[in-house]
Coordinates of C-alpha atoms in Angstrom, one line a residue:
Chain A
E171 CA 10.7 -7.0 14.1
A172 CA 14.5 -7.8 14.1
G173 CA 15.5 -9.0 17.0
V174 CA 17.9 -8.2 19.8
T175 CA 21.4 -8.9 18.1
Q176 CA 24.7 -9.2 19.6
F177 CA 28.3 -10.7 18.2
P178 CA 30.5 -12.2 18.0
S179 CA 28.7 -15.2 19.4
H180 CA 31.9 -16.5 20.9
S181 CA 35.6 -15.2 21.6
V182 CA 38.7 -16.4 22.6
I183 CA 41.4 -14.2 23.8
E184 CA 44.4 -14.6 25.5
K185 CA 44.7 -12.5 29.0
G186 CA 46.1 -9.0 28.1
Q187 CA 44.2 -8.9 25.0
T188 CA 41.4 -6.4 23.9
V189 CA 38.3 -7.2 23.5
T190 CA 34.9 -5.4 21.9
L191 CA 31.7 -7.1 22.1
R192 CA 28.8 -5.3 20.0
C193 CA 24.9 -5.3 20.5
D194 CA 22.2 -3.8 17.9
P195 CA 19.2 -3.8 20.5
I196 CA 15.4 -4.0 18.8
S197 CA 15.1 -0.6 16.6
G198 CA 13.4 1.9 18.8
H199 CA 14.4 0.7 21.7
D200 CA 15.8 3.7 24.1
N201 CA 16.7 1.5 26.8
L202 CA 19.7 -0.8 26.6
Y203 CA 21.2 -3.6 29.2
W204 CA 24.3 -5.5 29.4
Y205 CA 24.8 -8.3 31.8
R206 CA 27.2 -10.9 32.4
R207 CA 26.5 -14.6 33.5
V208 CA 29.8 -16.6 35.4
M209 CA 28.9 -20.4 34.7
G210 CA 26.6 -21.5 37.1
K211 CA 25.9 -17.9 38.5
E212 CA 23.3 -15.1 38.6
I213 CA 22.6 -13.0 35.8
K214 CA 24.5 -9.8 36.7
F215 CA 23.4 -6.9 35.8
L216 CA 26.7 -4.4 34.3
L217 CA 25.2 -1.6 33.1
H218 CA 21.8 0.6 31.7
F219 CA 21.5 2.5 28.5
V220 CA 18.7 5.7 28.0
K221 CA 19.6 6.7 24.6
E222 CA 23.0 7.3 24.1
S223 CA 23.5 8.7 28.5
K224 CA 24.7 6.0 30.4
Q225 CA 21.8 6.0 33.4
D226 CA 22.9 3.1 35.9
E227 CA 26.7 1.6 35.5
S228 CA 27.0 0.6 39.6
G229 CA 27.4 -3.2 37.8
M230 CA 30.7 -2.5 36.2
P231 CA 33.7 -4.4 37.4
N232 CA 36.2 -2.2 37.3
N233 CA 37.6 0.9 34.7
R234 CA 38.7 -1.9 32.2
F235 CA 35.3 -1.9 31.2
L236 CA 34.2 0.7 28.8
A237 CA 30.9 1.0 27.2
E238 CA 29.8 3.2 24.7
R239 CA 26.2 3.7 22.9
T240 CA 27.0 5.8 20.0
G241 CA 24.0 7.9 18.6
G242 CA 21.8 6.1 21.2
T243 CA 21.8 3.4 18.6
Y244 CA 24.3 -0.2 19.0
S245 CA 26.5 -0.2 21.9
T246 CA 29.8 -1.8 22.3
L247 CA 31.1 -3.2 25.1
K248 CA 35.2 -2.9 25.1
V249 CA 37.3 -5.1 27.7
Q250 CA 40.8 -3.8 27.7
P251 CA 43.2 -5.5 28.9
A252 CA 41.2 -8.8 29.7
E253 CA 41.6 -10.8 33.0
L254 CA 40.8 -14.5 33.1
E255 CA 37.8 -13.8 36.0
D256 CA 36.2 -11.9 32.8
S257 CA 35.5 -15.0 31.4
G258 CA 31.4 -15.6 31.0
V259 CA 27.9 -14.8 28.3
Y260 CA 27.7 -11.5 28.0
F261 CA 24.1 -10.5 27.2
C262 CA 22.5 -7.5 26.0
A263 CA 18.9 -6.4 26.4
S264 CA 16.5 -4.0 25.3
S265 CA 13.4 -2.5 26.3
Q266 CA 11.0 -0.1 24.5
G267 CA 10.4 1.8 27.6
R268 CA 10.3 1.5 31.9
V269 CA 11.3 -2.3 31.8
F270 CA 8.6 -3.0 34.8
D271 CA 5.9 -2.2 31.8
Y272 CA 7.4 -3.3 29.2
G273 CA 9.8 -6.5 30.0
Y274 CA 13.4 -7.2 28.2
T275 CA 14.0 -9.1 24.8
F276 CA 17.6 -10.4 25.0
G277 CA 19.9 -11.3 22.2
S278 CA 22.2 -14.6 22.5
G279 CA 25.1 -13.3 24.3
T280 CA 28.2 -13.5 23.3
R281 CA 31.0 -16.4 25.3
L282 CA 33.9 -14.8 25.8
T283 CA 36.9 -16.9 27.2
V284 CA 40.3 -15.4 28.3
V285 CA 43.0 -17.8 28.2
Chain B
Q177 CA 22.8 -4.2 46.2
Q178 CA 19.5 -6.6 46.4
Q179 CA 19.9 -10.0 45.6
V180 CA 17.6 -13.1 44.7
K181 CA 18.1 -16.5 45.9
Q182 CA 16.6 -19.3 44.1
S183 CA 16.5 -23.1 44.8
P184 CA 17.2 -25.8 43.3
Q185 CA 20.8 -25.0 40.8
S186 CA 19.3 -27.9 38.6
L187 CA 15.9 -30.1 38.6
I188 CA 15.5 -33.7 37.0
V189 CA 11.6 -35.0 36.3
Q190 CA 10.3 -37.4 34.3
K191 CA 7.7 -36.8 31.8
G192 CA 4.3 -35.4 32.8
G193 CA 5.7 -34.7 36.3
I194 CA 5.1 -31.6 38.1
S195 CA 8.3 -29.4 38.3
I196 CA 9.2 -26.4 40.6
I197 CA 11.3 -23.9 41.1
N198 CA 11.7 -21.7 44.1
C199 CA 12.9 -18.1 44.7
A200 CA 13.1 -15.6 47.4
Y201 CA 14.1 -11.7 47.2
E202 CA 15.2 -8.9 49.7
N203 CA 12.8 -5.4 49.2
T204 CA 11.6 -3.6 46.2
A205 CA 10.1 -0.7 45.6
F206 CA 7.5 -1.8 42.4
D207 CA 5.7 -5.2 42.1
Y208 CA 6.2 -7.3 39.2
F209 CA 8.4 -10.6 38.8
P210 CA 8.7 -12.0 35.9
W211 CA 10.6 -15.8 35.1
Y212 CA 12.9 -16.2 32.1
Q213 CA 13.3 -19.7 30.1
Q214 CA 16.4 -20.0 28.2
F215 CA 17.8 -22.4 25.7
P216 CA 20.9 -23.3 25.2
G217 CA 22.8 -20.9 22.2
K218 CA 19.5 -18.8 23.1
G219 CA 19.2 -15.7 25.3
P220 CA 17.1 -15.6 27.8
A221 CA 12.9 -15.0 26.7
L222 CA 10.3 -14.4 29.3
L223 CA 7.9 -17.0 30.2
I224 CA 5.5 -15.7 32.5
A225 CA 5.0 -13.0 34.9
I226 CA 3.1 -11.8 38.6
R227 CA 2.0 -8.7 40.0
P228 CA 1.1 -9.6 43.4
D229 CA -1.9 -7.6 43.7
V230 CA -2.9 -12.0 42.7
S231 CA -1.1 -14.7 44.2
E232 CA -1.5 -17.0 41.9
K233 CA -0.8 -16.8 37.8
K234 CA -1.5 -19.8 35.3
E235 CA -0.5 -19.9 31.8
G236 CA -1.0 -23.4 30.4
R237 CA 1.2 -25.4 32.1
F238 CA 3.5 -23.0 34.1
T239 CA 1.6 -21.4 37.1
I240 CA 3.4 -18.8 39.7
S241 CA 2.3 -18.5 43.0
F242 CA 3.1 -15.6 45.2
N243 CA 3.6 -15.1 48.9
K244 CA 4.4 -11.1 49.3
S245 CA 4.5 -11.2 53.1
A246 CA 6.7 -13.8 52.7
K247 CA 8.8 -12.2 49.7
Q248 CA 9.2 -15.6 47.9
F249 CA 7.5 -16.7 44.7
S250 CA 7.1 -19.8 42.9
L251 CA 7.2 -21.5 39.4
H252 CA 5.6 -24.2 38.7
I253 CA 5.5 -26.7 36.0
M254 CA 2.9 -29.0 35.4
D255 CA 2.8 -31.9 32.8
S256 CA 6.3 -31.1 32.2
Q257 CA 7.9 -32.0 29.1
P258 CA 11.2 -32.6 27.2
G259 CA 11.1 -29.6 25.8
D260 CA 10.8 -27.4 28.6
S261 CA 14.5 -28.7 29.3
A262 CA 16.2 -25.3 30.1
T263 CA 17.4 -23.3 32.6
Y264 CA 14.4 -21.3 33.9
F265 CA 15.6 -17.7 35.8
C266 CA 13.7 -15.7 38.3
A267 CA 14.0 -12.0 38.7
A268 CA 12.8 -9.4 40.8
P269 CA 13.1 -5.6 40.4
G270 CA 15.5 -3.8 41.1
T271 CA 16.4 0.2 40.5
Y272 CA 15.1 0.5 36.9
K273 CA 16.2 -2.9 36.1
Y274 CA 16.1 -7.1 37.3
I275 CA 18.2 -8.7 39.4
F276 CA 18.3 -12.5 38.3
G277 CA 18.5 -15.6 40.3
T278 CA 21.2 -17.8 39.9
G279 CA 19.2 -20.6 37.2
T280 CA 17.7 -23.8 37.4
R281 CA 18.7 -26.3 35.3
L282 CA 16.1 -28.0 34.1
K283 CA 15.9 -31.8 32.6
V284 CA 12.6 -33.6 32.1
L285 CA 13.1 -36.8 31.1
A286 CA 11.1 -38.9 28.2

């Protein structure tokens, strides 16, 4: 079984540019989560999809962040325009069902650096 | 928004020693508390988890101790090995998601 795939693994962009991160969850996993970790801080929740619907987007920092999940398969997270404070590692995770029953499978993350 | 307080931030242990990482959480509607282990360049992976109908769960050299009344739980790594060097995150249940701690970077010296 393939795991959760994220790309790119690294991205360095200038302030004001746009970046799009992609996540391919494990096939059949309806639940998809985005998290972000800034150096030394917690892994912070951004949002949760169930299939193609946003279940919870309470962690999205502001309207510069846009997440989509086309057809309930892969998901993208777009940051436009990027700011310095957006730097961090963005993790995607998927779950077969309720997370408290099945747990998360994380991808390896995308390290975003905004300069 | 619930917070999970994790300590210490970093830990250095001699090979064969005991590593202890502590977490404290706020109110939660569900009872399932996992620990995740993360190696450099990889995503966090589930290490061990506990449902607090028990006060302790052991899997090999890894043990979770849980104190529900104090809202605290801890990870003990017995006979720590250099291969255990990683970042460890505790997590507490939020609303259909986990809330993670700030992580503990563990280094086990050979």
